[in-house]
Short mmCIF file of C-alpha atoms in Angstrom, two decimals:
data_model
loop_
_atom_site.label_atom_id
_atom_site.label_comp_id
_atom_site.label_asym_id
_atom_site.label_seq_id
_atom_site.Cartn_x
_atom_site.Cartn_y
_atom_site.Cartn_z
CA MET R 15 -98.04 -51.51 134.72
CA LEU R 16 -94.86 -53.13 136.04
CA GLY R 17 -93.98 -53.38 139.74
CA ILE R 18 -90.42 -54.54 140.45
CA ASN R 19 -88.22 -55.20 143.46
CA ASP R 20 -84.51 -55.66 142.73
CA TYR R 21 -82.41 -57.05 145.57
CA LYS R 22 -78.77 -56.28 144.82
CA GLN R 23 -75.99 -58.10 146.63
CA ASN R 24 -73.42 -55.81 148.24
CA GLU R 25 -69.83 -56.36 149.31
CA ILE R 26 -70.76 -57.97 152.66
CA ASN R 27 -73.14 -60.44 151.01
CA ASN R 28 -76.31 -58.63 152.07
CA PHE R 29 -79.07 -57.69 149.64
CA ILE R 30 -80.23 -54.10 149.13
CA ASN R 31 -83.89 -53.54 148.22
CA CYS R 32 -84.40 -51.36 145.13
CA ASP R 33 -88.13 -50.78 144.57
CA LYS R 34 -89.36 -49.76 141.13
CA ALA R 35 -92.80 -49.23 139.64
CA VAL R 36 -93.24 -48.37 135.97
CA PHE R 37 -96.40 -47.43 134.12
CA TYR R 38 -96.45 -47.72 130.32
CA TYR R 39 -99.27 -46.14 128.37
CA GLY R 40 -99.95 -44.93 124.87
CA LEU R 41 -102.11 -45.02 121.78
CA HIS R 42 -101.84 -46.81 118.47
CA GLY R 43 -104.25 -47.06 115.61
CA LYS R 44 -104.86 -47.43 111.89
CA THR R 45 -107.09 -45.68 109.39
CA LYS R 46 -108.03 -46.93 105.94
CA ILE R 47 -107.26 -44.30 103.32
CA SER R 48 -108.00 -46.49 100.29
CA ASP R 49 -108.12 -50.18 99.39
CA LYS R 50 -104.32 -50.39 99.30
CA LEU R 51 -103.35 -47.49 101.55
CA ILE R 52 -103.52 -47.53 105.37
CA GLY R 53 -102.27 -44.84 107.72
CA PHE R 54 -100.96 -45.80 111.16
CA SER R 55 -99.48 -44.20 114.26
CA LYS R 56 -98.09 -45.31 117.61
CA TRP R 57 -97.26 -43.30 120.74
CA GLU R 58 -95.98 -44.77 123.98
CA TYR R 59 -94.88 -43.16 127.25
CA LYS R 60 -93.18 -44.44 130.39
CA THR R 61 -93.65 -43.07 133.90
CA LEU R 62 -91.46 -44.01 136.86
CA LEU R 63 -94.02 -43.72 139.63
CA LEU R 64 -91.61 -43.38 142.55
CA ASP R 65 -89.46 -40.77 140.79
CA LYS R 66 -92.49 -39.09 139.16
CA GLU R 67 -90.59 -38.97 135.89
CA THR R 68 -92.28 -39.34 132.49
CA SER R 69 -90.57 -39.85 129.14
CA ASN R 70 -91.64 -40.53 125.58
CA VAL R 71 -90.53 -44.01 124.51
CA ILE R 72 -92.07 -44.37 121.05
CA GLY R 73 -93.82 -41.90 118.75
CA PHE R 74 -94.09 -42.35 115.01
CA THR R 75 -96.56 -42.06 112.13
CA GLY R 76 -96.53 -43.90 108.81
CA ILE R 77 -98.28 -45.30 105.77
CA ASP R 78 -98.76 -48.95 104.80
CA LEU R 79 -98.60 -49.36 101.02
CA SER R 80 -99.78 -52.99 100.94
CA HIS R 81 -97.32 -55.23 99.05
CA LEU R 82 -95.09 -52.21 98.36
CA GLY R 83 -94.18 -52.07 102.06
CA SER R 84 -94.59 -49.46 104.78
CA ILE R 85 -92.80 -46.23 105.67
CA ASP R 86 -92.87 -44.31 108.95
CA TYR R 87 -91.10 -41.40 110.66
CA GLY R 88 -90.57 -40.39 114.28
CA LYS R 89 -89.10 -41.79 117.48
CA ASN R 90 -88.75 -45.50 116.89
CA TYR R 91 -86.68 -48.59 117.61
CA THR R 92 -83.60 -48.98 115.48
CA LEU R 93 -83.26 -52.03 113.28
CA LEU R 94 -80.91 -53.67 115.77
CA TYR R 95 -84.00 -54.24 117.87
CA ASP R 96 -85.23 -56.63 115.16
CA ILE R 97 -82.51 -58.96 116.46
CA SER R 98 -82.13 -58.02 120.13
CA SER R 99 -85.88 -58.52 120.66
CA PHE R 100 -85.32 -62.26 120.18
CA THR R 101 -83.95 -62.44 123.73
CA LYS R 102 -86.38 -59.95 125.31
CA VAL R 103 -89.09 -62.52 125.90
CA ILE R 104 -88.74 -63.25 129.61
CA PRO R 105 -89.86 -60.86 132.39
CA ARG R 106 -87.38 -58.26 133.53
CA CYS R 107 -84.74 -59.71 131.22
CA SER R 108 -83.17 -56.64 129.71
CA ASN R 109 -80.74 -57.18 126.88
CA ASP R 110 -77.54 -55.56 128.19
CA ILE R 111 -76.05 -55.67 124.70
CA SER R 112 -78.34 -52.82 123.69
CA ASP R 113 -79.31 -51.35 127.06
CA MET R 114 -75.71 -50.51 128.01
CA SER R 115 -74.82 -48.99 124.65
CA LEU R 116 -73.77 -45.38 124.72
CA ASP R 117 -75.41 -44.45 121.45
CA ASN R 118 -79.10 -44.77 120.75
CA ILE R 119 -78.54 -46.56 117.44
CA SER R 120 -78.86 -49.84 119.34
CA SER R 121 -82.14 -49.04 121.12
CA PHE R 122 -84.52 -46.28 120.02
CA THR R 123 -84.12 -42.62 119.14
CA ASN R 124 -85.67 -39.63 117.37
CA SER R 125 -85.81 -38.68 113.72
CA MET R 126 -85.97 -42.23 112.38
CA LEU R 127 -87.21 -42.80 108.83
CA THR R 128 -87.97 -46.51 108.40
CA TYR R 129 -89.04 -48.53 105.38
CA ARG R 130 -90.15 -52.15 105.78
CA ASN R 131 -91.12 -54.74 103.21
CA SER R 132 -92.56 -58.22 103.77
CA ASN R 133 -92.07 -61.11 101.36
CA VAL R 134 -90.01 -58.87 98.99
CA PHE R 135 -92.99 -57.24 97.24
CA GLY R 136 -94.83 -60.55 97.40
CA LEU R 137 -92.17 -62.38 95.36
CA ILE R 138 -90.35 -64.43 98.06
CA LYS R 139 -92.50 -65.73 100.89
CA GLY R 140 -90.87 -65.44 104.31
CA LEU R 141 -88.11 -63.03 103.29
CA ASN R 142 -88.43 -59.56 104.84
CA PHE R 143 -86.14 -56.53 104.81
CA ALA R 144 -85.98 -53.03 106.23
CA ILE R 145 -83.84 -49.93 105.79
CA GLN R 146 -83.59 -46.97 108.13
CA TYR R 147 -82.17 -43.45 108.19
CA GLN R 148 -81.58 -41.28 111.26
CA GLY R 149 -81.45 -37.50 110.96
CA HIS R 150 -80.17 -35.05 113.56
CA PRO R 151 -81.93 -36.40 116.65
CA ASP R 152 -81.79 -33.55 119.20
CA ARG R 153 -81.17 -30.18 117.61
CA SER R 154 -82.17 -28.17 120.69
CA VAL R 155 -79.33 -29.65 122.78
CA LEU R 156 -76.71 -30.46 120.17
CA SER R 157 -77.20 -27.62 117.70
CA ASP R 158 -73.45 -27.02 117.39
CA LYS R 159 -72.53 -30.60 116.65
CA LYS R 160 -71.16 -32.06 113.47
CA SER R 161 -73.06 -34.48 111.26
CA ASN R 162 -74.76 -37.15 113.33
CA ASN R 163 -76.74 -38.94 110.64
CA GLY R 164 -77.06 -42.69 110.81
CA TYR R 165 -78.38 -45.56 108.77
CA GLY R 166 -79.19 -49.24 109.11
CA ALA R 167 -80.56 -52.31 107.38
CA SER R 168 -82.00 -55.64 108.46
CA ILE R 169 -83.04 -58.88 106.78
CA SER R 170 -85.08 -61.71 108.27
CA TYR R 171 -86.28 -65.03 106.89
CA ASN R 172 -89.06 -67.21 108.25
CA PHE R 173 -87.96 -70.76 107.46
CA ASN R 174 -91.38 -71.94 108.66
CA ASP R 175 -94.00 -71.01 111.25
CA TYR R 176 -91.65 -71.53 114.20
CA LEU R 177 -88.06 -70.84 113.02
CA THR R 178 -86.76 -67.37 112.11
CA GLY R 179 -83.29 -66.03 111.37
CA ALA R 180 -82.26 -62.37 111.01
CA ILE R 181 -79.28 -60.03 110.59
CA ALA R 182 -78.97 -56.26 111.07
CA TYR R 183 -76.34 -53.54 110.65
CA THR R 184 -76.28 -49.91 111.82
CA ASN R 185 -73.80 -47.06 111.47
CA ASN R 186 -73.76 -43.66 113.16
CA THR R 187 -71.08 -40.97 113.51
CA SER R 188 -70.99 -38.85 116.67
CA LEU R 189 -68.67 -37.07 119.07
CA MET R 190 -67.92 -38.51 122.51
CA TRP R 191 -69.46 -35.51 124.30
CA GLN R 192 -72.69 -35.86 122.32
CA ARG R 193 -73.49 -39.26 123.75
CA PRO R 194 -76.63 -39.32 125.94
CA ILE R 195 -75.02 -41.02 128.92
CA ILE R 196 -72.31 -38.34 129.08
CA LYS R 197 -74.90 -35.56 129.08
CA ASN R 198 -76.80 -37.12 131.96
CA ILE R 199 -73.94 -37.61 134.41
CA ILE R 200 -71.30 -34.90 133.99
CA ASP R 201 -70.76 -31.37 132.70
CA TYR R 202 -70.05 -32.40 129.15
CA ASN R 203 -69.32 -28.81 128.08
CA ASP R 204 -65.98 -29.16 129.88
CA PHE R 205 -65.56 -32.80 128.94
CA LYS R 206 -66.05 -32.20 125.21
CA LYS R 207 -62.93 -29.99 125.06
CA HIS R 208 -60.84 -33.12 125.56
CA ASN R 209 -63.05 -35.51 123.61
CA ASN R 210 -63.99 -33.65 120.43
CA ILE R 211 -63.36 -36.78 118.39
CA ASN R 212 -65.60 -38.39 115.81
CA TYR R 213 -66.60 -41.97 116.59
CA ASP R 214 -67.84 -44.25 113.86
CA ASP R 215 -70.39 -46.24 115.86
CA GLN R 216 -71.11 -49.49 114.08
CA ALA R 217 -73.01 -52.57 115.14
CA PHE R 218 -73.78 -55.91 113.52
CA TYR R 219 -76.22 -58.47 114.96
CA VAL R 220 -77.28 -61.93 113.84
CA GLY R 221 -79.95 -64.01 115.56
CA LEU R 222 -82.02 -67.17 115.41
CA LYS R 223 -85.22 -68.06 117.30
CA TYR R 224 -87.42 -71.14 117.63
CA ASP R 225 -90.96 -71.04 119.06
CA GLN R 226 -93.14 -74.17 119.08
CA ASN R 227 -94.82 -76.62 121.48
CA ASN R 228 -94.37 -74.37 124.54
CA ILE R 229 -90.62 -74.20 123.88
CA TYR R 230 -88.86 -70.94 123.07
CA LEU R 231 -85.16 -70.87 122.17
CA ALA R 232 -83.19 -67.86 120.92
CA ALA R 233 -79.57 -66.94 120.38
CA ILE R 234 -77.99 -63.71 119.17
CA TYR R 235 -74.44 -62.64 118.42
CA GLY R 236 -73.40 -59.03 118.01
CA GLU R 237 -70.29 -56.98 117.35
CA THR R 238 -70.18 -53.27 118.17
CA ASN R 239 -67.59 -50.50 117.80
CA SER R 240 -67.29 -47.56 120.22
CA LEU R 241 -70.61 -48.32 121.89
CA LEU R 242 -70.20 -50.02 125.26
CA PRO R 243 -69.00 -47.98 128.28
CA PHE R 244 -67.45 -49.17 131.51
CA SER R 245 -67.49 -47.21 134.75
CA ASN R 246 -69.79 -46.45 137.66
CA PHE R 247 -72.46 -44.18 136.18
CA SER R 248 -73.80 -42.91 139.48
CA PRO R 249 -73.61 -39.07 139.38
CA SER R 250 -72.25 -38.94 142.94
CA LYS R 251 -69.51 -41.51 142.30
CA PHE R 252 -68.63 -40.97 138.66
CA ASP R 253 -64.88 -40.89 138.12
CA LEU R 254 -63.74 -39.57 134.73
CA SER R 255 -60.28 -41.07 135.18
CA ILE R 256 -61.67 -44.61 134.91
CA TYR R 257 -64.26 -43.90 132.23
CA ASP R 258 -63.73 -45.35 128.78
CA VAL R 259 -65.54 -46.72 125.77
CA THR R 260 -64.66 -50.07 124.28
CA SER R 261 -63.23 -49.96 120.78
CA ARG R 262 -64.89 -53.29 120.02
CA VAL R 263 -67.25 -55.66 121.82
CA ASN R 264 -68.32 -59.21 121.01
CA ASN R 265 -71.67 -60.15 122.50
CA THR R 266 -73.29 -63.55 122.83
CA GLU R 267 -76.69 -64.15 124.41
CA VAL R 268 -78.86 -67.26 124.73
CA VAL R 269 -82.41 -67.60 126.07
CA ALA R 270 -84.37 -70.81 126.74
CA GLN R 271 -87.94 -70.91 128.03
CA TYR R 272 -90.51 -73.64 128.60
CA THR R 273 -94.16 -72.90 129.40
CA PHE R 274 -96.26 -75.49 131.20
CA ASP R 275 -99.97 -75.84 130.47
CA CYS R 276 -100.79 -74.53 133.97
CA GLY R 277 -99.34 -71.11 133.09
CA ILE R 278 -95.95 -71.47 134.80
CA SER R 279 -92.86 -70.73 132.70
CA SER R 280 -89.25 -71.53 133.55
CA TYR R 281 -86.43 -69.75 131.79
CA MET R 282 -82.68 -69.38 131.53
CA ASN R 283 -80.67 -66.49 130.12
CA TYR R 284 -76.89 -66.37 129.57
CA LEU R 285 -75.03 -63.29 128.40
CA LEU R 286 -71.36 -62.64 127.69
CA SER R 287 -70.01 -59.30 126.45
CA ARG R 288 -66.25 -59.25 125.88
CA GLY R 289 -64.65 -55.93 125.03
CA VAL R 290 -61.37 -54.55 123.76
CA ILE R 291 -60.22 -51.57 125.84
CA GLY R 292 -57.18 -49.42 126.47
CA HIS R 293 -54.26 -48.48 124.29
CA ASN R 294 -52.81 -52.00 124.34
CA ASP R 295 -56.07 -53.52 122.97
CA SER R 296 -56.55 -55.77 125.99
CA SER R 297 -59.65 -57.96 126.00
CA ILE R 298 -61.80 -58.43 129.11
CA ASN R 299 -65.26 -59.61 130.14
CA LEU R 300 -67.48 -56.55 130.60
CA ILE R 301 -70.75 -58.41 131.23
CA ARG R 302 -71.15 -62.07 132.07
CA TYR R 303 -74.07 -63.61 133.90
CA LEU R 304 -76.49 -66.53 134.11
CA LYS R 305 -80.10 -65.74 134.95
CA LEU R 306 -82.64 -68.33 136.10
CA GLY R 307 -86.29 -67.65 136.78
CA LEU R 308 -89.95 -68.55 136.97
CA SER R 309 -93.10 -66.71 135.95
CA TYR R 310 -96.78 -67.44 136.47
CA GLN R 311 -99.64 -66.22 134.29
CA ILE R 312 -102.23 -65.51 136.97
CA ASN R 313 -104.82 -64.47 134.39
CA PRO R 314 -104.73 -63.11 130.82
CA SER R 315 -103.76 -59.67 132.17
CA MET R 316 -101.53 -60.38 135.16
CA LEU R 317 -98.09 -62.00 135.31
CA ALA R 318 -95.93 -62.58 138.41
CA PHE R 319 -92.23 -63.45 138.17
CA ILE R 320 -89.02 -64.03 140.08
CA ASN R 321 -85.48 -64.45 138.80
CA TYR R 322 -81.94 -64.65 140.10
CA ARG R 323 -78.97 -63.25 138.21
CA PHE R 324 -75.60 -64.87 138.94
CA ASN R 325 -72.84 -62.45 137.95
CA ILE R 326 -69.71 -64.19 136.62
CA LEU R 327 -67.19 -61.39 136.28
CA ASN R 328 -63.53 -60.42 136.48
CA SER R 329 -63.80 -59.00 140.00
CA GLU R 330 -60.37 -57.30 139.98
CA PHE R 331 -61.21 -55.26 136.90
CA TYR R 332 -64.61 -54.31 138.21
CA ARG R 333 -63.20 -53.17 141.54
CA ILE R 334 -60.83 -50.85 139.70
CA ALA R 335 -63.64 -49.51 137.51
CA LYS R 336 -65.96 -49.26 140.54
CA MET R 337 -68.68 -51.23 138.78
CA TYR R 338 -71.33 -53.43 140.35
CA THR R 339 -70.43 -57.13 140.58
CA GLY R 340 -73.01 -58.64 142.93
CA SER R 341 -75.91 -60.93 142.17
CA ILE R 342 -79.47 -59.66 141.74
CA ILE R 343 -82.79 -61.14 142.82
CA THR R 344 -85.83 -59.66 141.06
CA LEU R 345 -89.47 -59.98 142.11
CA GLY R 346 -92.18 -58.40 140.03
CA ILE R 347 -95.72 -58.33 138.77
CA SER R 348 -97.07 -56.87 135.54
CA TYR R 349 -100.63 -56.00 134.57
CA LYS R 350 -101.84 -55.34 131.04
CA PHE R 351 -105.25 -53.90 130.25
#
């Protein structure tokens, strides 16, 4: 259960209250088939209590083959999440690198076949790898589309108990009008007539994290092609004339957190996404902010937090694109049971 208040700064320096309450629930379990064979499954749902909207977040089933690795199929995180999760450790600190991507290859999606192996069949301790294949994810809606298969791979290495490095790559081909964000905000049946173009969506991430003695440090760098949009995505204000997708984006994100023995944690998060847009390949900051915050572990199940996001943006560009440029204060409380 996650209760959130976002206070967004508007043009006259006032703050607008945006209440949110989210309830996550699901089931996961394992069953022993034989001494070296274990079946497992995980299902997770999200309900927006104020909007009374429920969606399936995760749902997959698989088999663990001991030292031979594991294989699963269903709706699952893509392998980019192996890296982006490094910076998803502080409350209400979404990773805009993946959250703002147009294509689900950088978050989670359906029809994912994933194989994971730890310690390379038991031969190299600390070295892990995974490969993933995505089939046609939504046949009921996009039955007339061209091939939309995707694939990915990731490698991680645990240098010791507290230092881990990882890299990941994904590739997916789709048409502009097939992208989920387009479907949700405009009549894409008309839009697709002018955007029936194949996009080779690629992404590459590399990350490093350190976790010891109440100190957590993480940094990730990512490059994406044809994934990050810019515009105002409100259905009532959406303007197709200023909508575009970056041909390339370079992303850098850093997180630092220190947890005191009393249960209070202080944290800092910096993110810069710089994209190449337009026909003249101009480069501009699409996302740039510094976030500072505190959290308090009230008890093993309850966490309260507050953070302030300082937006550091090219205001002229954002005014033209009608995108939000103000700062954000977030208050929240989460309960796990």
